Tab-separated table of C-alpha atoms in Angstrom:
chain	number	residue	atom	x	y	z
A	37	MET	CA	25.894	-83.321	157.849
A	38	ALA	CA	24.722	-83.039	161.458
A	39	PRO	CA	22.851	-79.798	162.188
A	40	LEU	CA	24.977	-76.860	163.296
A	41	ARG	CA	24.287	-75.401	166.727
A	42	PRO	CA	25.820	-71.890	166.931
A	43	ILE	CA	26.944	-70.798	170.370
A	44	LEU	CA	26.924	-67.124	171.367
A	45	LEU	CA	29.794	-66.135	173.618
A	46	PHE	CA	29.003	-63.546	176.238
A	47	GLY	CA	30.887	-61.423	178.757
A	48	ALA	CA	34.247	-62.845	179.748
A	49	CYS	CA	34.220	-65.284	176.841
A	50	ALA	CA	34.431	-62.463	174.279
A	51	PHE	CA	37.788	-61.710	172.706
A	52	VAL	CA	39.389	-58.491	173.919
A	53	LEU	CA	42.054	-57.226	171.570
A	54	ALA	CA	43.664	-55.168	174.307
A	55	THR	CA	44.759	-58.309	176.119
A	56	LEU	CA	47.385	-58.817	173.441
A	57	LEU	CA	47.973	-55.286	172.159
A	58	PRO	CA	46.869	-52.911	174.906
A	59	SER	CA	47.890	-49.756	173.068
A	60	GLY	CA	46.737	-50.918	169.631
A	61	LYS	CA	50.351	-50.699	168.467
A	62	ALA	CA	53.067	-53.280	167.990
A	63	GLN	CA	54.637	-54.215	171.306
A	64	ALA	CA	58.233	-54.969	172.130
A	65	ALA	CA	59.186	-58.637	172.176
A	66	PRO	CA	58.397	-60.151	175.600
A	67	ALA	CA	61.069	-61.488	177.875
A	68	LYS	CA	61.979	-65.092	177.172
A	69	PRO	CA	59.785	-67.279	179.398
A	70	ARG	CA	61.203	-69.725	181.893
A	71	VAL	CA	61.299	-73.355	180.713
A	72	ASP	CA	61.084	-76.128	183.301
A	73	ALA	CA	63.404	-79.096	183.015
A	74	ASN	CA	61.113	-81.315	185.135
A	75	PRO	CA	57.644	-81.708	183.610
A	76	PRO	CA	54.692	-81.241	185.999
A	77	ALA	CA	52.027	-83.881	186.572
A	78	VAL	CA	49.182	-83.669	184.052
A	79	ALA	CA	45.923	-85.633	184.096
A	80	ALA	CA	45.354	-88.066	181.226
A	81	ASP	CA	42.510	-85.968	179.804
A	82	GLN	CA	44.306	-82.605	180.025
A	83	VAL	CA	47.143	-80.597	178.548
A	84	LEU	CA	49.074	-77.960	180.476
A	85	VAL	CA	50.033	-74.848	178.528
A	86	ARG	CA	52.337	-71.959	179.408
A	87	PHE	CA	51.621	-68.865	177.321
A	88	ASN	CA	53.922	-65.981	176.512
A	89	PRO	CA	53.755	-63.181	179.121
A	90	ASP	CA	51.802	-60.819	176.838
A	91	VAL	CA	48.792	-63.165	176.532
A	92	GLY	CA	45.869	-62.184	178.761
A	93	PRO	CA	43.133	-64.343	180.340
A	94	TYR	CA	40.320	-63.183	178.033
A	95	PHE	CA	42.268	-64.330	174.995
A	96	VAL	CA	43.005	-67.664	176.717
A	97	LYS	CA	39.261	-68.137	177.281
A	98	THR	CA	38.566	-67.308	173.635
A	99	VAL	CA	41.126	-69.915	172.516
A	100	ASP	CA	39.514	-72.459	174.845
A	101	ILE	CA	36.031	-71.927	173.387
A	102	MET	CA	37.127	-71.632	169.754
A	103	LEU	CA	38.964	-74.970	169.983
A	104	GLY	CA	36.006	-76.734	171.605
A	105	LEU	CA	37.918	-77.574	174.783
A	106	LYS	CA	36.481	-78.251	178.220
A	107	GLY	CA	37.197	-75.181	180.293
A	108	ALA	CA	40.571	-73.507	180.725
A	109	GLN	CA	41.631	-73.246	184.363
A	110	PRO	CA	44.614	-71.314	185.776
A	111	ALA	CA	47.390	-73.641	186.939
A	112	GLU	CA	50.396	-73.226	189.192
A	113	GLY	CA	53.091	-71.187	187.521
A	114	ALA	CA	52.983	-67.872	185.740
A	115	TYR	CA	50.945	-67.698	182.500
A	116	THR	CA	50.058	-71.406	182.816
A	117	TRP	CA	46.622	-72.929	182.170
A	118	ARG	CA	45.086	-76.406	182.184
A	119	PHE	CA	42.835	-77.418	179.279
A	120	GLY	CA	40.546	-80.432	179.101
A	121	ILE	CA	41.054	-82.071	175.710
A	122	GLY	CA	38.331	-81.744	173.078
A	123	GLU	CA	36.301	-84.407	171.318
A	124	ARG	CA	37.984	-84.278	167.909
A	125	GLY	CA	41.367	-85.787	168.716
A	126	THR	CA	43.716	-87.354	171.242
A	127	ARG	CA	45.691	-85.572	173.916
A	128	ASP	CA	48.750	-85.739	171.668
A	129	ASP	CA	46.785	-84.014	168.887
A	130	TYR	CA	45.950	-81.121	171.206
A	131	ALA	CA	49.492	-80.990	172.601
A	132	THR	CA	50.727	-80.686	169.011
A	133	LEU	CA	48.181	-77.941	168.344
A	134	PHE	CA	49.271	-75.822	171.305
A	135	ALA	CA	52.967	-76.415	170.578
A	136	THR	CA	52.562	-74.837	167.125
A	137	LEU	CA	50.784	-71.680	168.306
A	138	PRO	CA	53.080	-68.634	168.121
A	139	TYR	CA	51.957	-67.260	171.491
A	140	VAL	CA	52.636	-70.498	173.439
A	141	ALA	CA	55.932	-71.004	175.294
A	142	GLN	CA	55.663	-74.613	176.493
A	143	VAL	CA	53.245	-77.564	176.539
A	144	TRP	CA	52.976	-80.627	178.796
A	145	PRO	CA	52.992	-83.409	177.833
A	146	ALA	CA	55.302	-82.713	174.922
A	147	PRO	CA	53.884	-83.724	171.511
A	148	GLY	CA	54.806	-87.186	170.320
A	149	GLY	CA	54.520	-88.745	173.746
A	150	GLY	CA	52.439	-91.654	172.492
A	151	THR	CA	48.736	-92.266	172.155
A	152	SER	CA	46.157	-91.238	174.711
A	153	PRO	CA	42.524	-92.236	174.994
A	154	ARG	CA	39.918	-90.186	173.178
A	155	PRO	CA	36.964	-88.954	175.218
A	156	SER	CA	34.374	-91.686	175.690
A	157	GLU	CA	31.496	-89.550	174.382
A	158	ARG	CA	30.851	-90.000	170.670
A	159	SER	CA	31.560	-86.710	168.909
A	160	TYR	CA	30.630	-87.904	165.421
A	161	VAL	CA	27.649	-89.285	163.542
A	162	GLU	CA	27.489	-93.070	163.799
A	163	GLY	CA	27.539	-94.928	160.483
A	164	GLU	CA	28.839	-92.024	158.382
A	165	LEU	CA	32.235	-91.168	156.905
A	166	LEU	CA	33.548	-88.100	155.095
A	167	VAL	CA	35.974	-88.892	152.275
A	168	LYS	CA	37.955	-86.730	149.893
A	169	PHE	CA	39.432	-88.531	146.899
A	170	LYS	CA	42.573	-87.324	145.157
A	171	ARG	CA	42.086	-84.913	142.268
A	172	SER	CA	43.534	-87.401	139.786
A	173	VAL	CA	40.865	-90.006	140.603
A	174	SER	CA	38.024	-90.335	138.086
A	175	GLN	CA	34.340	-90.579	138.916
A	176	ALA	CA	34.317	-94.162	137.642
A	177	GLN	CA	37.112	-95.090	140.059
A	178	ILE	CA	35.261	-93.444	142.940
A	179	ASP	CA	32.034	-95.278	142.121
A	180	ALA	CA	33.816	-98.623	141.800
A	181	PHE	CA	35.716	-98.242	145.083
A	182	ASN	CA	32.607	-97.185	146.991
A	183	ALA	CA	30.674	-100.115	145.525
A	184	ARG	CA	33.358	-102.579	146.669
A	185	GLN	CA	33.068	-101.246	150.220
A	186	GLY	CA	29.271	-101.485	150.186
A	187	VAL	CA	28.752	-97.832	151.114
A	188	THR	CA	25.926	-95.552	150.014
A	189	VAL	CA	26.602	-91.994	148.851
A	190	LEU	CA	24.453	-89.608	150.909
A	191	ASP	CA	25.652	-86.386	149.326
A	192	LYS	CA	28.670	-84.428	148.147
A	193	ILE	CA	29.810	-81.212	149.839
A	194	SER	CA	30.120	-78.712	147.007
A	195	GLY	CA	33.249	-76.629	146.701
A	196	ILE	CA	35.545	-79.005	148.576
A	197	GLU	CA	34.705	-82.296	146.790
A	198	VAL	CA	34.065	-84.240	149.995
A	199	TRP	CA	31.718	-87.230	149.885
A	200	ARG	CA	29.414	-88.102	152.790
A	201	LEU	CA	29.027	-91.863	152.872
A	202	LYS	CA	26.623	-94.159	154.708
A	203	LEU	CA	28.446	-97.255	155.950
A	204	PRO	CA	27.018	-100.765	155.563
A	205	SER	CA	25.436	-102.442	158.577
A	206	GLY	CA	27.980	-104.013	160.899
A	207	LYS	CA	30.885	-101.778	159.822
A	208	THR	CA	32.291	-99.308	162.333
A	209	VAL	CA	33.423	-95.794	161.516
A	210	GLU	CA	36.925	-96.548	162.798
A	211	ALA	CA	37.332	-99.687	160.669
A	212	MET	CA	36.043	-98.090	157.469
A	213	GLN	CA	38.172	-95.004	158.013
A	214	LYS	CA	41.255	-97.245	158.013
A	215	VAL	CA	40.086	-98.966	154.807
A	216	TYR	CA	39.703	-95.664	152.974
A	217	GLU	CA	42.910	-94.171	154.368
A	218	ALA	CA	44.841	-97.217	153.135
A	219	SER	CA	43.671	-96.679	149.550
A	220	GLY	CA	45.889	-94.811	147.116
A	221	LEU	CA	42.746	-93.171	145.718
A	222	VAL	CA	41.953	-91.281	148.920
A	223	GLU	CA	43.393	-87.982	150.140
A	224	TYR	CA	41.809	-88.285	153.576
A	225	ALA	CA	38.895	-89.899	155.403
A	226	GLU	CA	37.409	-88.859	158.730
A	227	PRO	CA	34.261	-89.265	160.833
A	228	ASN	CA	31.358	-86.886	160.264
A	229	HIS	CA	31.939	-84.796	163.386
A	230	LYS	CA	29.046	-83.166	165.160
A	231	VAL	CA	29.712	-79.478	164.646
A	232	SER	CA	28.983	-76.715	167.121
A	233	VAL	CA	30.283	-73.416	165.797
A	234	PRO	CA	31.467	-70.850	168.352
A	235	LEU	CA	30.543	-67.279	167.438
A	236	LEU	CA	31.305	-63.904	168.958
A	237	PRO	CA	28.473	-61.383	169.376
A	238	ASP	CA	28.136	-59.125	166.330
A	239	MET	CA	29.234	-56.084	168.315
A	240	MET	CA	32.595	-57.731	169.003
A	241	MET	CA	33.410	-58.676	165.423
A	242	PRO	CA	34.971	-55.303	164.421
A	243	ALA	CA	37.598	-55.815	167.132
A	244	ILE	CA	38.996	-58.878	165.362
A	245	PRO	CA	41.888	-57.934	163.052
A	246	GLU	CA	41.851	-59.788	159.749
A	247	PRO	CA	45.378	-60.306	158.337
A	248	ALA	CA	45.978	-58.761	154.940
A	249	PRO	CA	45.976	-61.275	152.042
A	250	GLN	CA	49.397	-62.533	150.997
A	251	ALA	CA	50.659	-64.370	147.960
A	252	ALA	CA	49.879	-68.053	148.342
A	253	GLY	CA	52.964	-70.221	148.388
A	254	THR	CA	53.845	-73.893	148.473
A	255	GLY	CA	52.271	-75.914	151.231
A	256	SER	CA	49.318	-73.762	152.212
A	257	VAL	CA	46.189	-75.278	153.763
A	258	GLU	CA	42.736	-75.075	152.187
A	259	VAL	CA	40.050	-74.895	154.860
A	260	GLN	CA	36.291	-75.201	154.475
A	261	LEU	CA	34.593	-73.371	157.337
A	262	ALA	CA	31.236	-74.284	158.810
A	263	PRO	CA	28.411	-71.833	158.034
A	264	GLY	CA	28.622	-68.828	160.344
A	265	ALA	CA	32.244	-69.406	161.332
A	266	SER	CA	34.677	-66.476	161.296
A	267	ALA	CA	37.769	-66.891	159.114
A	268	ALA	CA	39.397	-63.956	160.911
A	269	LEU	CA	38.914	-65.551	164.318
A	270	VAL	CA	40.235	-68.949	163.190
A	271	SER	CA	43.244	-67.163	161.676
A	272	LEU	CA	43.827	-65.219	164.889
A	273	VAL	CA	43.575	-68.212	167.239
A	274	TYR	CA	45.861	-70.361	165.085
A	275	GLY	CA	48.294	-67.501	164.474
A	276	THR	CA	48.341	-68.027	160.719
A	277	PRO	CA	47.633	-65.430	157.991
A	278	ILE	CA	44.764	-65.687	155.530
A	279	LEU	CA	46.112	-66.014	151.991
A	280	SER	CA	42.736	-65.940	150.252
A	281	GLN	CA	39.084	-66.674	150.902
A	282	THR	CA	35.755	-66.996	149.103
A	283	PRO	CA	32.215	-65.990	150.143
A	284	GLU	CA	31.379	-69.709	150.409
A	285	GLY	CA	33.714	-70.113	153.398
A	286	CYS	CA	36.689	-71.664	151.597
A	287	VAL	CA	39.845	-70.154	153.124
A	288	ARG	CA	43.504	-70.664	152.284
A	289	LEU	CA	45.809	-70.325	155.284
A	290	ALA	CA	49.583	-70.340	155.586
A	291	PRO	CA	51.210	-72.746	158.083
A	292	THR	CA	52.582	-71.153	161.237
A	293	PRO	CA	56.372	-70.719	161.523
A	294	LYS	CA	56.308	-73.620	164.015
A	295	SER	CA	54.459	-76.135	161.811
A	296	SER	CA	54.557	-77.801	158.415
A	297	ALA	CA	51.560	-77.682	156.087
A	298	ASP	CA	50.700	-81.294	156.984
A	299	THR	CA	50.745	-80.512	160.701
A	300	ALA	CA	48.743	-77.329	160.127
A	301	ALA	CA	46.014	-79.303	158.320
A	302	ARG	CA	45.971	-81.885	161.123
A	303	ILE	CA	45.509	-79.328	163.898
A	304	LEU	CA	43.027	-77.182	161.963
A	305	ARG	CA	40.713	-80.214	161.760
A	306	LEU	CA	40.488	-80.107	165.563
A	307	CYS	CA	38.618	-76.783	165.447
A	308	PRO	CA	34.790	-77.069	165.564
A	309	SER	CA	34.543	-74.199	163.061
A	310	VAL	CA	36.442	-76.245	160.436
A	311	LEU	CA	34.671	-78.825	158.261
A	312	SER	CA	37.807	-79.907	156.376
A	313	ALA	CA	41.456	-78.935	155.960
A	314	THR	CA	43.720	-80.173	153.157
A	315	VAL	CA	47.246	-79.325	152.042
A	316	THR	CA	47.483	-77.532	148.697
A	317	SER	CA	50.500	-76.741	146.549
């Protein structure tokens, strides 16, 4: 894996719990936000997000940094911010992410509006692919399939059964990802993203509420966090409760009320603190 480069967040970037719950107690439901019939103009490398009225600017900045975006800026309209899209997905991926967050009222463009260009800067390691095979697949099948593709096994990420593969000369990451995704042996395949884990200063960590564990149900998402990442902060930003977690950074999260387990896994992979996210029964 590429080396991790932790980032310390200072001053205005720190999460302030009072921006959401000023009194420390449950608040009354906010007034229903206005929804525009005519969508505003949005640049091709941005998404426009209107938050619920009880969301403050410090929390918006924390969301921006935790998701690896490119600087949230206030936009015209109450509670509305512009976000530059991150390096781990398309604009539609990030529109889908924001649309599932429980504290978001509206997103432009709406999810499902077609493809959009990814940022030109490479955000993954050239010549490497991360692959998770299905649990029913034997080691012999894995070895045979990898041999047919001409890849070299670099290592295996313990705990989540993800293989890091070196691609043969002349093969692109995009092309080999499609080959592996098309196989019935493979659960998912993705580039080896360059990870930069956002962290809050230690003195701020006690202010982050960690949801109480709940009974895991059908369609939860198993997440492997990068070293040093905060499960509580990922849970808070995504608005999804922690069902269980291990000291090794393996966390089981419930989907949000606005997303399926498949969608939850897709949008969790956009977070720089997340190494992998898979749907579990």
